[in-house]
mmCIF file with all atom_site columns, C-alpha atoms in Angstrom:
data_model
loop_
_atom_site.group_PDB
_atom_site.id
_atom_site.type_symbol
_atom_site.label_atom_id
_atom_site.label_alt_id
_atom_site.label_comp_id
_atom_site.label_asym_id
_atom_site.label_entity_id
_atom_site.label_seq_id
_atom_site.pdbx_PDB_ins_code
_atom_site.Cartn_x
_atom_site.Cartn_y
_atom_site.Cartn_z
_atom_site.occupancy
_atom_site.B_iso_or_equiv
_atom_site.pdbx_formal_charge
_atom_site.auth_seq_id
_atom_site.auth_comp_id
_atom_site.auth_asym_id
_atom_site.auth_atom_id
_atom_site.pdbx_PDB_model_num
ATOM 1  C CA . MET T 1 1  ? -35.555 -49.430 11.068 1.00 65.00 ? 1  MET T CA 1
ATOM 2  C CA . LYS T 1 2  ? -35.026 -46.992 8.193  1.00 76.00 ? 2  LYS T CA 1
ATOM 3  C CA . HIS T 1 3  ? -38.187 -45.098 9.179  1.00 74.00 ? 3  HIS T CA 1
ATOM 4  C CA . GLN T 1 4  ? -36.816 -44.560 12.702 1.00 77.00 ? 4  GLN T CA 1
ATOM 5  C CA . ASN T 1 5  ? -33.537 -43.198 11.338 1.00 85.00 ? 5  ASN T CA 1
ATOM 6  C CA . ILE T 1 6  ? -35.369 -40.739 9.093  1.00 88.00 ? 6  ILE T CA 1
ATOM 7  C CA . LYS T 1 7  ? -37.624 -39.658 11.967 1.00 86.00 ? 7  LYS T CA 1
ATOM 8  C CA . ALA T 1 8  ? -34.652 -39.186 14.301 1.00 86.00 ? 8  ALA T CA 1
ATOM 9  C CA . GLU T 1 9  ? -32.815 -37.144 11.669 1.00 89.00 ? 9  GLU T CA 1
ATOM 10 C CA . TYR T 1 10 ? -35.873 -34.967 11.018 1.00 89.00 ? 10 TYR T CA 1
ATOM 11 C CA . ASP T 1 11 ? -36.452 -34.507 14.754 1.00 89.00 ? 11 ASP T CA 1
ATOM 12 C CA . LYS T 1 12 ? -32.859 -33.305 15.222 1.00 89.00 ? 12 LYS T CA 1
ATOM 13 C CA . ILE T 1 13 ? -33.216 -30.833 12.350 1.00 91.00 ? 13 ILE T CA 1
ATOM 14 C CA . LEU T 1 14 ? -36.540 -29.627 13.772 1.00 91.00 ? 14 LEU T CA 1
ATOM 15 C CA . LEU T 1 15 ? -35.075 -29.119 17.246 1.00 90.00 ? 15 LEU T CA 1
ATOM 16 C CA . ASP T 1 16 ? -32.149 -27.206 15.758 1.00 91.00 ? 16 ASP T CA 1
ATOM 17 C CA . GLU T 1 17 ? -34.637 -24.962 13.930 1.00 91.00 ? 17 GLU T CA 1
ATOM 18 C CA . VAL T 1 18 ? -36.683 -24.467 17.124 1.00 91.00 ? 18 VAL T CA 1
ATOM 19 C CA . ASN T 1 19 ? -33.572 -23.394 19.021 1.00 91.00 ? 19 ASN T CA 1
ATOM 20 C CA . HIS T 1 20 ? -32.483 -21.068 16.211 1.00 92.00 ? 20 HIS T CA 1
ATOM 21 C CA . ALA T 1 21 ? -35.970 -19.536 15.968 1.00 93.00 ? 21 ALA T CA 1
ATOM 22 C CA . ARG T 1 22 ? -36.111 -19.097 19.747 1.00 91.00 ? 22 ARG T CA 1
ATOM 23 C CA . THR T 1 23 ? -32.767 -17.270 19.719 1.00 92.00 ? 23 THR T CA 1
ATOM 24 C CA . ASP T 1 24 ? -33.909 -15.040 16.837 1.00 91.00 ? 24 ASP T CA 1
ATOM 25 C CA . PHE T 1 25 ? -37.167 -14.280 18.640 1.00 90.00 ? 25 PHE T CA 1
ATOM 26 C CA . HIS T 1 26 ? -35.411 -13.397 21.905 1.00 90.00 ? 26 HIS T CA 1
ATOM 27 C CA . GLN T 1 27 ? -32.962 -11.122 20.073 1.00 89.00 ? 27 GLN T CA 1
ATOM 28 C CA . ALA T 1 28 ? -35.862 -9.440  18.286 1.00 86.00 ? 28 ALA T CA 1
ATOM 29 C CA . GLN T 1 29 ? -37.649 -8.908  21.603 1.00 85.00 ? 29 GLN T CA 1
ATOM 30 C CA . ASP T 1 30 ? -34.517 -7.320  23.075 1.00 84.00 ? 30 ASP T CA 1
ATOM 31 C CA . SER T 1 31 ? -34.067 -5.083  20.012 1.00 80.00 ? 31 SER T CA 1
ATOM 32 C CA . GLU T 1 32 ? -37.694 -4.026  20.119 1.00 77.00 ? 32 GLU T CA 1
ATOM 33 C CA . THR T 1 33 ? -37.415 -3.135  23.801 1.00 75.00 ? 33 THR T CA 1
ATOM 34 C CA . ALA T 1 34 ? -34.273 -1.102  23.171 1.00 72.00 ? 34 ALA T CA 1
ATOM 35 C CA . LEU T 1 35 ? -35.887 0.815   20.306 1.00 69.00 ? 35 LEU T CA 1
ATOM 36 C CA . VAL T 1 36 ? -39.079 1.519   22.233 1.00 63.00 ? 36 VAL T CA 1
ATOM 37 C CA . ASP T 1 37 ? -36.989 2.712   25.165 1.00 61.00 ? 37 ASP T CA 1
ATOM 38 C CA . SER T 1 38 ? -35.063 5.108   22.910 1.00 62.00 ? 38 SER T CA 1
ATOM 39 C CA . ARG T 1 39 ? -38.325 6.430   21.406 1.00 62.00 ? 39 ARG T CA 1
ATOM 40 C CA . VAL T 1 40 ? -37.431 5.425   17.856 1.00 59.00 ? 40 VAL T CA 1
ATOM 41 C CA . ASN T 1 41 ? -40.296 4.589   15.502 1.00 60.00 ? 41 ASN T CA 1
ATOM 42 C CA . GLY T 1 42 ? -40.217 0.813   15.782 1.00 64.00 ? 42 GLY T CA 1
ATOM 43 C CA . HIS T 1 43 ? -43.160 -0.355  13.647 1.00 73.00 ? 43 HIS T CA 1
ATOM 44 C CA . MET T 1 44 ? -40.883 -2.331  11.341 1.00 72.00 ? 44 MET T CA 1
ATOM 45 C CA . VAL T 1 45 ? -39.003 -3.819  14.271 1.00 74.00 ? 45 VAL T CA 1
ATOM 46 C CA . GLN T 1 46 ? -42.286 -4.757  15.933 1.00 78.00 ? 46 GLN T CA 1
ATOM 47 C CA . ALA T 1 47 ? -43.441 -6.453  12.713 1.00 81.00 ? 47 ALA T CA 1
ATOM 48 C CA . GLN T 1 48 ? -40.177 -8.415  12.504 1.00 81.00 ? 48 GLN T CA 1
ATOM 49 C CA . THR T 1 49 ? -40.528 -9.459  16.142 1.00 85.00 ? 49 THR T CA 1
ATOM 50 C CA . ALA T 1 50 ? -44.078 -10.644 15.498 1.00 89.00 ? 50 ALA T CA 1
ATOM 51 C CA . LEU T 1 51 ? -42.920 -12.638 12.472 1.00 90.00 ? 51 LEU T CA 1
ATOM 52 C CA . LYS T 1 52 ? -40.128 -14.295 14.451 1.00 89.00 ? 52 LYS T CA 1
ATOM 53 C CA . LYS T 1 53 ? -42.584 -15.097 17.250 1.00 91.00 ? 53 LYS T CA 1
ATOM 54 C CA . VAL T 1 54 ? -44.991 -16.762 14.814 1.00 93.00 ? 54 VAL T CA 1
ATOM 55 C CA . ARG T 1 55 ? -42.166 -18.783 13.210 1.00 92.00 ? 55 ARG T CA 1
ATOM 56 C CA . PHE T 1 56 ? -40.868 -19.934 16.572 1.00 92.00 ? 56 PHE T CA 1
ATOM 57 C CA . THR T 1 57 ? -44.357 -20.800 17.844 1.00 92.00 ? 57 THR T CA 1
ATOM 58 C CA . TYR T 1 58 ? -45.094 -22.843 14.715 1.00 91.00 ? 58 TYR T CA 1
ATOM 59 C CA . LEU T 1 59 ? -41.818 -24.776 14.919 1.00 90.00 ? 59 LEU T CA 1
ATOM 60 C CA . TYR T 1 60 ? -42.213 -25.308 18.671 1.00 89.00 ? 60 TYR T CA 1
ATOM 61 C CA . ARG T 1 61 ? -45.733 -26.689 18.271 1.00 91.00 ? 61 ARG T CA 1
ATOM 62 C CA . GLU T 1 62 ? -44.623 -28.986 15.463 1.00 89.00 ? 62 GLU T CA 1
ATOM 63 C CA . ALA T 1 63 ? -41.790 -30.323 17.620 1.00 88.00 ? 63 ALA T CA 1
ATOM 64 C CA . LYS T 1 64 ? -44.130 -30.715 20.575 1.00 86.00 ? 64 LYS T CA 1
ATOM 65 C CA . ARG T 1 65 ? -46.664 -32.547 18.406 1.00 88.00 ? 65 ARG T CA 1
ATOM 66 C CA . ARG T 1 66 ? -43.885 -34.907 17.375 1.00 86.00 ? 66 ARG T CA 1
ATOM 67 C CA . LYS T 1 67 ? -42.886 -35.229 21.049 1.00 83.00 ? 67 LYS T CA 1
ATOM 68 C CA . THR T 1 68 ? -39.350 -34.035 20.378 1.00 82.00 ? 68 THR T CA 1
ATOM 69 C CA . VAL T 1 69 ? -39.252 -30.941 22.617 1.00 62.00 ? 69 VAL T CA 1
ATOM 70 C CA . ALA T 1 70 ? -37.766 -30.995 26.089 1.00 60.00 ? 70 ALA T CA 1
ATOM 71 C CA . SER T 1 71 ? -40.395 -30.131 28.681 1.00 51.00 ? 71 SER T CA 1
ATOM 72 C CA . ASP T 1 72 ? -38.312 -27.290 30.149 1.00 51.00 ? 72 ASP T CA 1
ATOM 73 C CA . LEU T 1 73 ? -38.024 -25.324 26.876 1.00 52.00 ? 73 LEU T CA 1
ATOM 74 C CA . ARG T 1 74 ? -39.502 -21.875 27.465 1.00 56.00 ? 74 ARG T CA 1
ATOM 75 C CA . LEU T 1 75 ? -41.820 -20.567 24.796 1.00 50.00 ? 75 LEU T CA 1
ATOM 76 C CA . TYR T 1 76 ? -41.294 -16.881 25.513 1.00 50.00 ? 76 TYR T CA 1
ATOM 77 C CA . HIS T 1 77 ? -38.391 -14.779 26.731 1.00 52.00 ? 77 HIS T CA 1
ATOM 78 C CA . PRO T 1 78 ? -38.723 -14.052 30.464 1.00 50.00 ? 78 PRO T CA 1
ATOM 79 C CA . MET T 1 79 ? -39.384 -10.383 31.059 1.00 44.00 ? 79 MET T CA 1
ATOM 80 C CA . ASP T 1 80 ? -37.590 -8.480  33.812 1.00 43.00 ? 80 ASP T CA 1
ATOM 81 C CA . ASP T 1 81 ? -39.959 -6.399  35.917 1.00 33.00 ? 81 ASP T CA 1
#
């Protein structure tokens, strides 16, 4: 019983981190797009976006491996064409 409580607590923390990382990644994508559109040198912004993407992907995969992620969670920010 104690093991299940610990697992449930960890799963909640992990899902909170996944959601936070996803939000950070989406904001970074939006910032990167805005900077590229304004023709500002965005190498640092692009590096930060890549880092946030890697963090989110890692956390998402860990949550998925633990079967704690909702099936409708989107991995990447939808792009408007």
